[in-house]
Structure formats: structure tokens, C-alpha cells
Amino acid sequence: MAEHLDPRTGLPVVAMVGGGQLARMTHQAAIALGQSLRVLSTGPDESAALVAADVRLGDHRDLDALLAAAEGATVVTFDHEHVPTEHLRALEAAGHRVAPGPEALVHAQDKLVLRRALAAAGEPQPAWAEVTSTEEVAAFAARHGWPVVLKAPRGGYDGRGVFVVDGPDDTLELFGRYDVLLAEQRVPMVRELSALVARSPFGQVAVWPVVETVQRDGINTEVLAPAPGLDEGTATAAQELAVRVADRVGVVGVLAVELFETPDGVLVNELAMRPHNSGHWTIEGARTSQFEQHLRAVLDYPLGSTAMTAPVAVMANVLGGAAAEEGWAGPGLDERVHHLMAHWPDVRLHWYGKGQRPGRKLGHVTALGDDLDTVRARAVAAARYLADGVIDPAFAFESEHREPEH
């Protein structure tokens, strides 16, 4: 089949399933490369649908909508992993190129499939078991101890579908909702890391520095690049592990290998086969962002340099806070953006255009520099101001320190 190109530009058309912020930032990268990004969005007000020129409305679970979005595209890729595996196979059977393909993507869709593949390859991971009853969880805990981490095999993200149970009684309600769960040992974790790699169909790979992901209530709040204090041996081992996993499962595109750092080394937690929150810092902090690299990879272009543009990069998510609550009487969003730019002129803002509600990922900020503590303080303060409308006193202007006149 001849490769489909946009007749207006002579360059590829990339169809991305999902209209969230990952598609929005991929669209920004596509603009610079001259590529056309088509977005399959569930509604016209989704993050990417607000900015992309070619938006097809439809559900990722609807095969007809997927086929229509893929028609005339050079390649089909994703901003989430929730497309049914059988639909991905149907797209391939219809002659469409899908990247990553269904045999790879299932390792990010189904945690039990991932655990079996890692076990077959002898890769490091927590002790685990497939469980279907309270008795099986208790037997697992007898071998590995309480508490036990239980996970829904499919569909969980940002802490959803993950349950820490302290005893058999805590599992009763879960088995009323799930037929099968993944049980994992709760490992003695030092911190969470992420190793980001891109792989092309040709087999070229590129890896970014390993980063630390700071979690709160199961949601990533900050990313520190490179991971502070990580010794060279462990960093290299994590990168090599990510490359081996990418090769083994045959991923095409960006792969985030989420890791637990333990006193004895690193263990694989989960995979994401798409641009990932742990890689947003690469937009300003690396020569090639994860979004551009994903496009390069799925189109089998040569991959770009992953070298950092500064010694330290910190990304802080803007999660809906006080300013997203009903009845907020403080400065509006546009006013807060004005103040952010005045107080932190070096911090780069990425706002996703999503409806505001408490706890929702609304955007992120990135700061670069030489000293981790300084850079981190600036990024966190800027993100907090957007979320809560509160200026950290360390960054307040002199006029903001004055007592109000009576």
C-alpha cells in the first residue's frame, strides 16, 4: 500500500486517538515538523480538539469511528491506552499502520500480560500473582506479607484501580467488583523513577535521563530531571532495562517505564506506550521533546538528540485547587497567568484548556537551571499560584508584602 501523505504539504498525516493534553502537545510538535495531526476526540471541547485543525468526533471504543479517523492517515497512534485490542487488530486488518501495534500495546493495557512477559524475560519486578478470591490474596500475603497491593488488570491510571489492603476483610468488597485482580508485594520503596525511551520500526532507540517522579495520592505532582542523587550505575541499569523492555514487546513510539527504586535496585511498576507525564519536562529541557520524538518514531524518521538543555529541569503539574472550586472569588485564570509571568518570567506554562475542577490536571509548568532546590522552588511556587491563587512569600513583590491600608 502506498504511504498516505497530505496532498497539501507532501508530508505525513498522523491520526491520534484521543483528544486530551497529550494529543494537544503532540499537535504543537507536529506544527514545527510540518506534519498534519488528525485527532479522534469524544467532544469538541477536549484539550486537543480546541486547537487542532483536523478533528474527528467519535468514541475510541467505536470501530467505525476508528476506521474513519484512520482513513488516509500515514499512521495511527494514541494519547491513551484504552482502545480495545480487537479494534486495533481490525485497523491493521483493514490495512492501516498502527503504532504501537496491538501486540505491543496490550502490555500497557493489561497489567497481568505485562507481569507474565517480564517474568518470562527475567526482568526485575515485584513479587506478584493473579488472584480471584480472598483466600488467594491471603495465601499470597502468607508468602510476602501484609499489606498487599491489589490492582485492576485493565483501566487504572493516576491511582485509580489500585488498592492497598491490610488484611483479608479489606478484599471482600473488591471481589464483588472484580473477577480477577493482580496482587503485588508492597516493596520497600525509596522513591519512584521513570525511564523514557523511544523506539522506531527500524529498531533505533533513544533514551532520556532517568527522572524522579514525585507522587501525591497516586498522582504525579512533580518530575525532577535528572533524578537527584541517582548513581550512574543505577541510572544506566534503568535505561538499559527500558530499552530491553521496548525491544521485547516491540513498541513503536515513546515508552515510559515506571520504576520503583528499592535499596537493592529498580523494579518495573507499569508501562505507558505514549508520551507520558514524566516526560513533559523534555519540551524545554531536552533537545528533542517526547512529543516530537514520538512523531519521529511512529513515522520511522531518525530519532533526535535527548541531551538536556540545562543541568536541571523540574516540571510541576497544575492540579485543580482552590481556584477551581465553585464560588472562587479570587483572581480569575487570565489574571493569574499575568501574575505568574510577572513573578516567574523564566518558568514556561502549558495550559491544557480543560474545564476546571479540584484535583484535575489542568496544565504544567517547567523551570530550568543549575541548582535543583532553586529550580524546584520556582516551579512548585508557580504551579501552586495557578492552582490556589496564593503567591509564595519568597517570590512576592515588595508591594505584596505591605499591610493593607485601613
PDB file of C-alpha atoms in Angstrom, residues 197-206 243 247 251 253 293 296-297 300-305:
ATOM      1  CA  VAL A 197      12.689   5.612  25.710  1.00  0.00           C
ATOM      2  CA  ALA A 198      11.641   5.983  22.077  1.00  0.00           C
ATOM      3  CA  ARG A 199      11.881   3.182  19.518  1.00  0.00           C
ATOM      4  CA  SER A 200      11.327   3.262  15.765  1.00  0.00           C
ATOM      5  CA  PRO A 201      10.144   0.421  13.487  1.00  0.00           C
ATOM      6  CA  PHE A 202      13.718   0.229  12.208  1.00  0.00           C
ATOM      7  CA  GLY A 203      14.778  -0.564  15.776  1.00  0.00           C
ATOM      8  CA  GLN A 204      16.592   2.695  16.551  1.00  0.00           C
ATOM      9  CA  VAL A 205      16.235   3.669  20.210  1.00  0.00           C
ATOM     10  CA  ALA A 206      16.843   6.891  22.126  1.00  0.00           C
ATOM     11  CA  VAL A 243      15.487  -0.458  26.111  1.00  0.00           C
ATOM     12  CA  ASP A 247      12.660  -4.305  22.222  1.00  0.00           C
ATOM     13  CA  VAL A 251       6.944  -0.935  20.976  1.00  0.00           C
ATOM     14  CA  GLY A 253       6.863   5.318  19.682  1.00  0.00           C
ATOM     15  CA  GLN A 293      10.271  12.046  19.272  1.00  0.00           C
ATOM     16  CA  ARG A 296       9.605  10.726  14.582  1.00  0.00           C
ATOM     17  CA  ALA A 297       9.377   7.183  15.918  1.00  0.00           C
ATOM     18  CA  ASP A 300      10.248   5.830  11.238  1.00  0.00           C
ATOM     19  CA  TYR A 301      12.182   9.093  10.997  1.00  0.00           C
ATOM     20  CA  PRO A 302      15.684   9.145  12.508  1.00  0.00           C
ATOM     21  CA  LEU A 303      15.368   9.926  16.216  1.00  0.00           C
ATOM     22  CA  GLY A 304      16.566  13.194  17.725  1.00  0.00           C
ATOM     23  CA  SER A 305      19.070  14.024  20.445  1.00  0.00           C
TER      24      SER A 305
END
